PDB file of C-alpha atoms in Angstrom:
ATOM      1  CA  MET M   1     107.817-107.617  84.573  1.00 44.00           C
ATOM      2  CA  SER M   2     108.985-110.766  86.307  1.00 47.00           C
ATOM      3  CA  THR M   3     111.253-108.628  88.518  1.00 50.00           C
ATOM      4  CA  HIS M   4     108.229-106.548  89.492  1.00 55.00           C
ATOM      5  CA  VAL M   5     106.246-109.702  90.419  1.00 51.00           C
ATOM      6  CA  SER M   6     109.216-111.077  92.336  1.00 61.00           C
ATOM      7  CA  HIS M   7     109.567-107.854  94.333  1.00 64.00           C
ATOM      8  CA  ALA M   8     105.825-107.815  95.030  1.00 66.00           C
ATOM      9  CA  THR M   9     105.984-111.396  96.320  1.00 64.00           C
ATOM     10  CA  TYR M  10     108.969-110.622  98.507  1.00 66.00           C
ATOM     11  CA  ASP M  11     107.301-107.476  99.856  1.00 85.00           C
ATOM     12  CA  ARG M  12     104.171-109.448 100.753  1.00 90.00           C
ATOM     13  CA  LEU M  13     106.229-112.070 102.577  1.00 92.00           C
ATOM     14  CA  ALA M  14     108.233-109.395 104.397  1.00 92.00           C
ATOM     15  CA  ILE M  15     105.019-107.649 105.452  1.00 94.00           C
ATOM     16  CA  ASN M  16     103.484-110.962 106.557  1.00 95.00           C
ATOM     17  CA  ARG M  17     106.536-111.668 108.712  1.00 96.00           C
ATOM     18  CA  LEU M  18     106.558-108.185 110.192  1.00 95.00           C
ATOM     19  CA  GLY M  19     102.848-108.490 111.028  1.00 97.00           C
ATOM     20  CA  LEU M  20     103.342-111.860 112.691  1.00 97.00           C
ATOM     21  CA  TRP M  21     106.271-110.585 114.769  1.00 97.00           C
ATOM     22  CA  LEU M  22     104.252-107.526 115.834  1.00 97.00           C
ATOM     23  CA  PHE M  23     101.471-109.861 116.968  1.00 98.00           C
ATOM     24  CA  ILE M  24     104.000-112.044 118.816  1.00 98.00           C
ATOM     25  CA  PHE M  25     105.558-109.039 120.594  1.00 97.00           C
ATOM     26  CA  SER M  26     102.153-107.713 121.647  1.00 98.00           C
ATOM     27  CA  ASP M  27     101.066-111.149 122.873  1.00 98.00           C
ATOM     28  CA  ALA M  28     104.377-111.513 124.725  1.00 98.00           C
ATOM     29  CA  LEU M  29     103.517-108.385 126.734  1.00 98.00           C
ATOM     30  CA  ILE M  30     100.522-110.160 128.282  1.00 97.00           C
ATOM     31  CA  PHE M  31     102.729-113.040 129.388  1.00 98.00           C
ATOM     32  CA  ALA M  32     105.365-110.603 130.656  1.00 98.00           C
ATOM     33  CA  ILE M  33     102.730-108.867 132.791  1.00 98.00           C
ATOM     34  CA  LEU M  34     101.670-112.212 134.265  1.00 97.00           C
ATOM     35  CA  LEU M  35     105.301-113.070 135.001  1.00 97.00           C
ATOM     36  CA  ILE M  36     105.939-109.713 136.706  1.00 97.00           C
ATOM     37  CA  THR M  37     102.710-110.052 138.703  1.00 97.00           C
ATOM     38  CA  ARG M  38     103.753-113.506 139.917  1.00 97.00           C
ATOM     39  CA  PHE M  39     107.026-112.127 141.326  1.00 97.00           C
ATOM     40  CA  ALA M  40     105.386-108.935 142.653  1.00 97.00           C
ATOM     41  CA  LEU M  41     102.800-110.949 144.610  1.00 96.00           C
ATOM     42  CA  PHE M  42     104.839-113.913 145.812  1.00 95.00           C
ATOM     43  CA  GLY M  43     108.510-112.959 145.432  1.00 96.00           C
ATOM     44  CA  THR M  44     110.591-116.060 144.789  1.00 95.00           C
ATOM     45  CA  SER M  45     108.506-118.284 147.034  1.00 94.00           C
ATOM     46  CA  ARG M  46     106.565-121.272 145.722  1.00 94.00           C
ATOM     47  CA  PRO M  47     104.902-124.356 147.204  1.00 93.00           C
ATOM     48  CA  GLU M  48     107.435-127.147 147.802  1.00 91.00           C
ATOM     49  CA  GLU M  49     104.735-129.700 146.962  1.00 89.00           C
ATOM     50  CA  LEU M  50     104.658-128.911 143.217  1.00 92.00           C
ATOM     51  CA  ASN M  51     105.179-132.004 141.067  1.00 92.00           C
ATOM     52  CA  GLN M  52     108.758-131.408 139.837  1.00 94.00           C
ATOM     53  CA  ALA M  53     108.865-134.518 137.652  1.00 95.00           C
ATOM     54  CA  LEU M  54     105.723-133.408 135.837  1.00 96.00           C
ATOM     55  CA  GLY M  55     107.036-129.858 135.362  1.00 96.00           C
ATOM     56  CA  LEU M  56     110.297-131.145 133.902  1.00 96.00           C
ATOM     57  CA  GLY M  57     108.472-133.700 131.736  1.00 97.00           C
ATOM     58  CA  LEU M  58     106.149-131.019 130.321  1.00 97.00           C
ATOM     59  CA  THR M  59     109.165-128.823 129.559  1.00 98.00           C
ATOM     60  CA  VAL M  60     110.941-131.627 127.706  1.00 97.00           C
ATOM     61  CA  ILE M  61     107.786-132.408 125.690  1.00 98.00           C
ATOM     62  CA  LEU M  62     107.404-128.779 124.609  1.00 98.00           C
ATOM     63  CA  LEU M  63     111.096-128.386 123.712  1.00 98.00           C
ATOM     64  CA  VAL M  64     111.005-131.576 121.626  1.00 98.00           C
ATOM     65  CA  SER M  65     107.857-130.282 119.903  1.00 98.00           C
ATOM     66  CA  SER M  66     109.772-127.145 118.933  1.00 98.00           C
ATOM     67  CA  LEU M  67     112.438-129.329 117.318  1.00 98.00           C
ATOM     68  CA  THR M  68     109.830-131.281 115.313  1.00 98.00           C
ATOM     69  CA  ALA M  69     108.129-128.002 114.312  1.00 98.00           C
ATOM     70  CA  TYR M  70     111.487-126.669 113.085  1.00 98.00           C
ATOM     71  CA  ARG M  71     112.061-129.903 111.143  1.00 98.00           C
ATOM     72  CA  ALA M  72     108.599-129.577 109.556  1.00 98.00           C
ATOM     73  CA  GLU M  73     109.420-126.110 108.239  1.00 98.00           C
ATOM     74  CA  ALA M  74     112.902-127.193 107.112  1.00 97.00           C
ATOM     75  CA  ALA M  75     111.369-130.164 105.299  1.00 97.00           C
ATOM     76  CA  ILE M  76     108.900-128.140 103.211  1.00 97.00           C
ATOM     77  CA  ALA M  77     111.510-125.437 102.553  1.00 96.00           C
ATOM     78  CA  THR M  78     113.566-128.131 100.850  1.00 95.00           C
ATOM     79  CA  GLY M  79     110.692-129.895  99.075  1.00 94.00           C
ATOM     80  CA  ASP M  80     110.236-132.833 101.467  1.00 96.00           C
ATOM     81  CA  ARG M  81     106.428-133.101 101.788  1.00 96.00           C
ATOM     82  CA  SER M  82     106.419-136.409 103.685  1.00 97.00           C
ATOM     83  CA  GLY M  83     108.906-134.928 106.177  1.00 97.00           C
ATOM     84  CA  LEU M  84     106.575-131.959 106.615  1.00 98.00           C
ATOM     85  CA  LEU M  85     103.561-134.177 107.343  1.00 98.00           C
ATOM     86  CA  ARG M  86     105.494-136.492 109.670  1.00 98.00           C
ATOM     87  CA  ASN M  87     106.961-133.666 111.748  1.00 98.00           C
ATOM     88  CA  LEU M  88     103.717-131.677 111.856  1.00 98.00           C
ATOM     89  CA  LEU M  89     101.925-134.749 113.176  1.00 98.00           C
ATOM     90  CA  LEU M  90     104.613-135.289 115.820  1.00 98.00           C
ATOM     91  CA  THR M  91     104.345-131.632 116.884  1.00 98.00           C
ATOM     92  CA  ILE M  92     100.558-131.938 117.182  1.00 98.00           C
ATOM     93  CA  ILE M  93     100.923-135.117 119.283  1.00 98.00           C
ATOM     94  CA  PHE M  94     103.502-133.497 121.607  1.00 98.00           C
ATOM     95  CA  GLY M  95     101.336-130.380 121.936  1.00 98.00           C
ATOM     96  CA  THR M  96      98.316-132.495 122.846  1.00 98.00           C
ATOM     97  CA  LEU M  97     100.409-134.434 125.380  1.00 98.00           C
ATOM     98  CA  PHE M  98     101.471-131.128 126.950  1.00 98.00           C
ATOM     99  CA  LEU M  99      97.821-130.026 127.214  1.00 98.00           C
ATOM    100  CA  VAL M 100      96.812-133.325 128.795  1.00 98.00           C
ATOM    101  CA  GLY M 101      99.740-133.006 131.219  1.00 97.00           C
ATOM    102  CA  VAL M 102      98.783-129.483 132.318  1.00 97.00           C
ATOM    103  CA  VAL M 103      94.989-129.485 132.226  1.00 96.00           C
ATOM    104  CA  GLY M 104      94.282-133.179 132.738  1.00 96.00           C
ATOM    105  CA  TRP M 105      97.009-133.991 135.254  1.00 96.00           C
ATOM    106  CA  GLU M 106      98.566-130.928 136.916  1.00 96.00           C
ATOM    107  CA  TRP M 107      95.293-129.049 137.342  1.00 96.00           C
ATOM    108  CA  ARG M 108      93.654-132.102 138.925  1.00 96.00           C
ATOM    109  CA  GLU M 109      96.597-132.756 141.226  1.00 95.00           C
ATOM    110  CA  ALA M 110      97.298-129.170 142.359  1.00 94.00           C
ATOM    111  CA  PRO M 111      94.173-128.668 144.524  1.00 94.00           C
ATOM    112  CA  HIS M 112      95.065-131.825 146.494  1.00 93.00           C
ATOM    113  CA  LEU M 113      98.396-130.106 147.285  1.00 91.00           C
ATOM    114  CA  GLY M 114      96.613-127.000 148.534  1.00 91.00           C
ATOM    115  CA  ILE M 115      97.115-124.987 145.321  1.00 94.00           C
ATOM    116  CA  VAL M 116      93.668-123.691 144.379  1.00 94.00           C
ATOM    117  CA  PRO M 117      92.765-121.086 141.715  1.00 94.00           C
ATOM    118  CA  GLN M 118      90.914-118.816 144.171  1.00 92.00           C
ATOM    119  CA  GLU M 119      93.713-117.907 146.571  1.00 92.00           C
ATOM    120  CA  GLY M 120      97.445-117.567 147.221  1.00 92.00           C
ATOM    121  CA  TYR M 121      99.986-119.003 144.825  1.00 95.00           C
ATOM    122  CA  GLY M 122      97.209-120.804 142.939  1.00 96.00           C
ATOM    123  CA  ILE M 123      96.033-117.469 141.469  1.00 95.00           C
ATOM    124  CA  ALA M 124      99.380-117.031 139.706  1.00 96.00           C
ATOM    125  CA  PHE M 125      99.802-120.722 138.961  1.00 97.00           C
ATOM    126  CA  PHE M 126      96.413-121.265 137.336  1.00 97.00           C
ATOM    127  CA  SER M 127      96.296-117.938 135.462  1.00 97.00           C
ATOM    128  CA  MET M 128      99.806-118.429 134.013  1.00 98.00           C
ATOM    129  CA  THR M 129      99.391-122.091 133.081  1.00 98.00           C
ATOM    130  CA  GLY M 130      95.818-121.403 131.932  1.00 98.00           C
ATOM    131  CA  LEU M 131      96.649-118.618 129.512  1.00 98.00           C
ATOM    132  CA  HIS M 132      99.635-120.592 128.252  1.00 98.00           C
ATOM    133  CA  ALA M 133      97.541-123.757 127.807  1.00 98.00           C
ATOM    134  CA  PHE M 134      95.005-121.731 125.801  1.00 98.00           C
ATOM    135  CA  HIS M 135      97.830-120.656 123.486  1.00 98.00           C
ATOM    136  CA  VAL M 136      99.000-124.265 123.197  1.00 98.00           C
ATOM    137  CA  LEU M 137      95.441-125.262 122.279  1.00 98.00           C
ATOM    138  CA  THR M 138      95.195-122.592 119.564  1.00 98.00           C
ATOM    139  CA  GLY M 139      98.674-123.610 118.343  1.00 98.00           C
ATOM    140  CA  VAL M 140      97.578-127.245 118.036  1.00 98.00           C
ATOM    141  CA  LEU M 141      94.447-126.156 116.134  1.00 98.00           C
ATOM    142  CA  LEU M 142      96.564-124.010 113.776  1.00 98.00           C
ATOM    143  CA  LEU M 143      98.967-126.902 113.195  1.00 98.00           C
ATOM    144  CA  LEU M 144      96.012-129.205 112.483  1.00 98.00           C
ATOM    145  CA  ILE M 145      94.735-126.789 109.817  1.00 98.00           C
ATOM    146  CA  VAL M 146      98.217-126.621 108.298  1.00 98.00           C
ATOM    147  CA  PHE M 147      98.501-130.430 108.456  1.00 98.00           C
ATOM    148  CA  PHE M 148      95.261-130.967 106.522  1.00 98.00           C
ATOM    149  CA  ASN M 149      96.216-128.251 104.014  1.00 98.00           C
ATOM    150  CA  ALA M 150      99.601-129.962 103.568  1.00 98.00           C
ATOM    151  CA  ARG M 151      97.876-133.304 102.934  1.00 97.00           C
ATOM    152  CA  ARG M 152      96.035-131.629 100.054  1.00 97.00           C
ATOM    153  CA  GLY M 153      99.391-130.480  98.689  1.00 96.00           C
ATOM    154  CA  ALA M 154      98.865-126.806  99.476  1.00 97.00           C
ATOM    155  CA  TYR M 155     102.535-126.096 100.246  1.00 97.00           C
ATOM    156  CA  GLY M 156     105.782-126.345  98.342  1.00 95.00           C
ATOM    157  CA  PRO M 157     109.364-125.050  98.621  1.00 94.00           C
ATOM    158  CA  ASP M 158     108.294-121.741  97.040  1.00 92.00           C
ATOM    159  CA  ASN M 159     105.035-121.359  98.928  1.00 94.00           C
ATOM    160  CA  TYR M 160     104.908-122.299 102.614  1.00 97.00           C
ATOM    161  CA  TRP M 161     103.972-119.135 104.501  1.00 97.00           C
ATOM    162  CA  GLY M 162     101.131-121.001 106.255  1.00 97.00           C
ATOM    163  CA  VAL M 163     103.612-123.539 107.627  1.00 98.00           C
ATOM    164  CA  GLU M 164     106.117-120.846 108.591  1.00 98.00           C
ATOM    165  CA  ALA M 165     103.510-118.757 110.434  1.00 98.00           C
ATOM    166  CA  ALA M 166     102.040-121.679 112.397  1.00 98.00           C
ATOM    167  CA  VAL M 167     105.519-122.948 113.291  1.00 98.00           C
ATOM    168  CA  LYS M 168     106.692-119.477 114.425  1.00 98.00           C
ATOM    169  CA  TYR M 169     103.612-119.191 116.633  1.00 98.00           C
ATOM    170  CA  TRP M 170     104.399-122.620 118.079  1.00 98.00           C
ATOM    171  CA  HIS M 171     107.975-121.602 118.876  1.00 98.00           C
ATOM    172  CA  PHE M 172     106.631-118.461 120.579  1.00 98.00           C
ATOM    173  CA  VAL M 173     104.443-120.631 122.830  1.00 98.00           C
ATOM    174  CA  ASP M 174     107.591-122.621 123.643  1.00 98.00           C
ATOM    175  CA  VAL M 175     109.595-119.458 124.454  1.00 98.00           C
ATOM    176  CA  VAL M 176     106.871-118.395 126.908  1.00 98.00           C
ATOM    177  CA  TRP M 177     107.173-121.742 128.710  1.00 98.00           C
ATOM    178  CA  VAL M 178     110.972-121.334 128.830  1.00 98.00           C
ATOM    179  CA  PHE M 179     110.312-118.425 131.245  1.00 98.00           C
ATOM    180  CA  PHE M 180     107.193-119.805 132.953  1.00 98.00           C
ATOM    181  CA  TYR M 181     108.722-123.175 133.908  1.00 98.00           C
ATOM    182  CA  PRO M 182     111.488-121.788 136.155  1.00 98.00           C
ATOM    183  CA  ALA M 183     109.188-119.028 137.461  1.00 97.00           C
ATOM    184  CA  LEU M 184     106.510-121.511 138.526  1.00 97.00           C
ATOM    185  CA  TYR M 185     108.443-124.661 139.412  1.00 96.00           C
ATOM    186  CA  LEU M 186     112.088-123.825 140.130  1.00 97.00           C
ATOM    187  CA  VAL M 187     112.678-120.448 141.809  1.00 96.00           C
ATOM    188  CA  ARG M 188     112.767-120.196 145.596  1.00 91.00           C
TER     189      ARG M 188
ATOM    190  CA  MET C   1     123.666-134.608  96.450  1.00 64.00           C
ATOM    191  CA  ASN C   2     121.712-131.705  94.897  1.00 79.00           C
ATOM    192  CA  THR C   3     121.367-128.203  96.341  1.00 88.00           C
ATOM    193  CA  LEU C   4     118.023-128.832  98.066  1.00 87.00           C
ATOM    194  CA  GLU C   5     119.317-131.989  99.732  1.00 89.00           C
ATOM    195  CA  GLN C   6     122.443-130.153 100.898  1.00 93.00           C
ATOM    196  CA  LEU C   7     120.285-127.345 102.300  1.00 93.00           C
ATOM    197  CA  ARG C   8     118.025-129.892 104.042  1.00 93.00           C
ATOM    198  CA  ALA C   9     121.028-131.666 105.584  1.00 94.00           C
ATOM    199  CA  LYS C  10     122.374-128.309 106.819  1.00 95.00           C
ATOM    200  CA  LYS C  11     119.014-127.278 108.319  1.00 95.00           C
ATOM    201  CA  MET C  12     118.584-130.649 110.026  1.00 95.00           C
ATOM    202  CA  ARG C  13     122.096-130.404 111.472  1.00 97.00           C
ATOM    203  CA  VAL C  14     121.287-126.954 112.879  1.00 97.00           C
ATOM    204  CA  GLY C  15     118.055-128.373 114.324  1.00 97.00           C
ATOM    205  CA  TRP C  16     119.844-131.194 116.142  1.00 97.00           C
ATOM    206  CA  LEU C  17     122.534-128.832 117.471  1.00 98.00           C
ATOM    207  CA  VAL C  18     119.973-126.387 118.839  1.00 98.00           C
ATOM    208  CA  GLY C  19     117.947-129.298 120.244  1.00 97.00           C
ATOM    209  CA  ALA C  20     121.073-130.558 122.005  1.00 98.00           C
ATOM    210  CA  GLY C  21     121.747-127.051 123.325  1.00 98.00           C
ATOM    211  CA  LEU C  22     118.211-126.856 124.726  1.00 98.00           C
ATOM    212  CA  ALA C  23     118.570-130.288 126.342  1.00 97.00           C
ATOM    213  CA  VAL C  24     121.856-129.347 128.010  1.00 97.00           C
ATOM    214  CA  THR C  25     120.558-125.981 129.262  1.00 98.00           C
ATOM    215  CA  THR C  26     117.415-127.665 130.646  1.00 97.00           C
ATOM    216  CA  VAL C  27     119.528-130.137 132.618  1.00 96.00           C
ATOM    217  CA  VAL C  28     121.746-127.269 133.857  1.00 97.00           C
ATOM    218  CA  GLU C  29     118.609-125.305 134.813  1.00 96.00           C
ATOM    219  CA  TYR C  30     117.246-128.209 136.859  1.00 94.00           C
ATOM    220  CA  TYR C  31     120.509-128.733 138.740  1.00 94.00           C
ATOM    221  CA  ILE C  32     120.849-124.986 139.416  1.00 97.00           C
ATOM    222  CA  ALA C  33     117.379-125.070 140.995  1.00 95.00           C
ATOM    223  CA  VAL C  34     118.196-128.135 143.069  1.00 93.00           C
ATOM    224  CA  GLY C  35     121.704-127.077 144.107  1.00 94.00           C
ATOM    225  CA  LEU C  36     121.577-123.334 144.789  1.00 95.00           C
ATOM    226  CA  ALA C  37     119.884-121.637 147.721  1.00 92.00           C
ATOM    227  CA  ARG C  38     119.050-118.520 145.668  1.00 93.00           C
ATOM    228  CA  PRO C  39     118.783-119.663 142.051  1.00 96.00           C
ATOM    229  CA  LEU C  40     116.772-116.720 140.596  1.00 97.00           C
ATOM    230  CA  VAL C  41     119.541-114.924 138.667  1.00 97.00           C
ATOM    231  CA  PRO C  42     121.240-118.066 137.243  1.00 97.00           C
ATOM    232  CA  LEU C  43     117.825-119.426 136.232  1.00 98.00           C
ATOM    233  CA  ALA C  44     116.980-116.147 134.482  1.00 98.00           C
ATOM    234  CA  ILE C  45     120.276-116.282 132.575  1.00 98.00           C
ATOM    235  CA  VAL C  46     119.668-119.892 131.472  1.00 98.00           C
ATOM    236  CA  ALA C  47     116.098-119.016 130.402  1.00 98.00           C
ATOM    237  CA  LEU C  48     117.439-116.111 128.330  1.00 98.00           C
ATOM    238  CA  ILE C  49     119.973-118.420 126.638  1.00 98.00           C
ATOM    239  CA  LYS C  50     117.225-120.960 125.822  1.00 98.00           C
ATOM    240  CA  ALA C  51     114.927-118.239 124.475  1.00 98.00           C
ATOM    241  CA  TRP C  52     117.781-116.811 122.382  1.00 98.00           C
ATOM    242  CA  LEU C  53     118.458-120.248 120.839  1.00 98.00           C
ATOM    243  CA  ILE C  54     114.801-120.640 119.847  1.00 98.00           C
ATOM    244  CA  VAL C  55     114.244-117.076 118.631  1.00 98.00           C
ATOM    245  CA  VAL C  56     117.442-116.929 116.565  1.00 98.00           C
ATOM    246  CA  TYR C  57     117.724-120.469 115.177  1.00 97.00           C
ATOM    247  CA  PHE C  58     114.141-121.788 115.160  1.00 98.00           C
ATOM    248  CA  MET C  59     112.158-118.567 114.616  1.00 98.00           C
ATOM    249  CA  HIS C  60     114.752-116.951 112.316  1.00 96.00           C
ATOM    250  CA  ILE C  61     114.247-113.465 113.719  1.00 96.00           C
ATOM    251  CA  LYS C  62     117.042-112.255 111.404  1.00 95.00           C
ATOM    252  CA  GLN C  63     114.564-112.575 108.518  1.00 92.00           C
ATOM    253  CA  LEU C  64     113.077-109.292 109.757  1.00 91.00           C
ATOM    254  CA  TRP C  65     116.103-107.300 108.608  1.00 89.00           C
ATOM    255  CA  THR C  66     117.665-109.582 105.990  1.00 84.00           C
ATOM    256  CA  SER C  67     116.422-111.688 103.072  1.00 66.00           C
ATOM    257  CA  GLU C  68     119.263-114.203 103.385  1.00 55.00           C
ATOM    258  CA  GLU C  69     117.123-117.179 104.337  1.00 55.00           C
ATOM    259  CA  GLY C  70     113.618-118.432 103.717  1.00 57.00           C
ATOM    260  CA  GLY C  71     112.919-116.190 100.751  1.00 57.00           C
ATOM    261  CA  HIS C  72     110.026-118.299  99.470  1.00 72.00           C
TER     262      HIS C  72
END
């Protein structure tokens, strides 16, 4: 009987993971289309005026947030609840910093450099950073839900699918930026 | 040190190594962009390496076809 329950639990987890990866692959297609459109419309050209320091800073913030997200999952997988909470909080802070950097700083600065959402390179720039920022926002909200659930003691080493799913989604958002950063800021 | 602590130490070590790999590749990426006249292909290769590090070591894509890790 216990073997049957164990198999059922494993099957559910395997199906959950498969479902999440299918969602991630389908979502990745939208980003891939945006990336292809950017190169189809503008080739490898980009405005020289883009704030390189900000682009690099945002990239570092998001990569560090992926490390803290990984550490959060590793912590709960090994029974360290305080490590989970600490690293989730750090990930949420880094994610919020990234959002502030893109929407609050870059989007305000870009029009002064001639990059506007209605025309030219700005169409690609704002649609790519906009859709990505929306995913960052939903990722932060997911991580907040997981954080408050974790504070109530909802997760343990044998039961942390909620943490795993939110963290995987967060890493996916990071992988998208790994391609968007050079496409928007570095190629020429 | 019990089994869970050993596992935690191993996972944290992997995390730091991958983090270091991402830091190095990001620096390389920046200098490729600054130093090369046509950096598209090298930048694409570096981006693929970074994505591979995250997908394999942080997202554990191998869990899709094996139950070796994370069988909670």
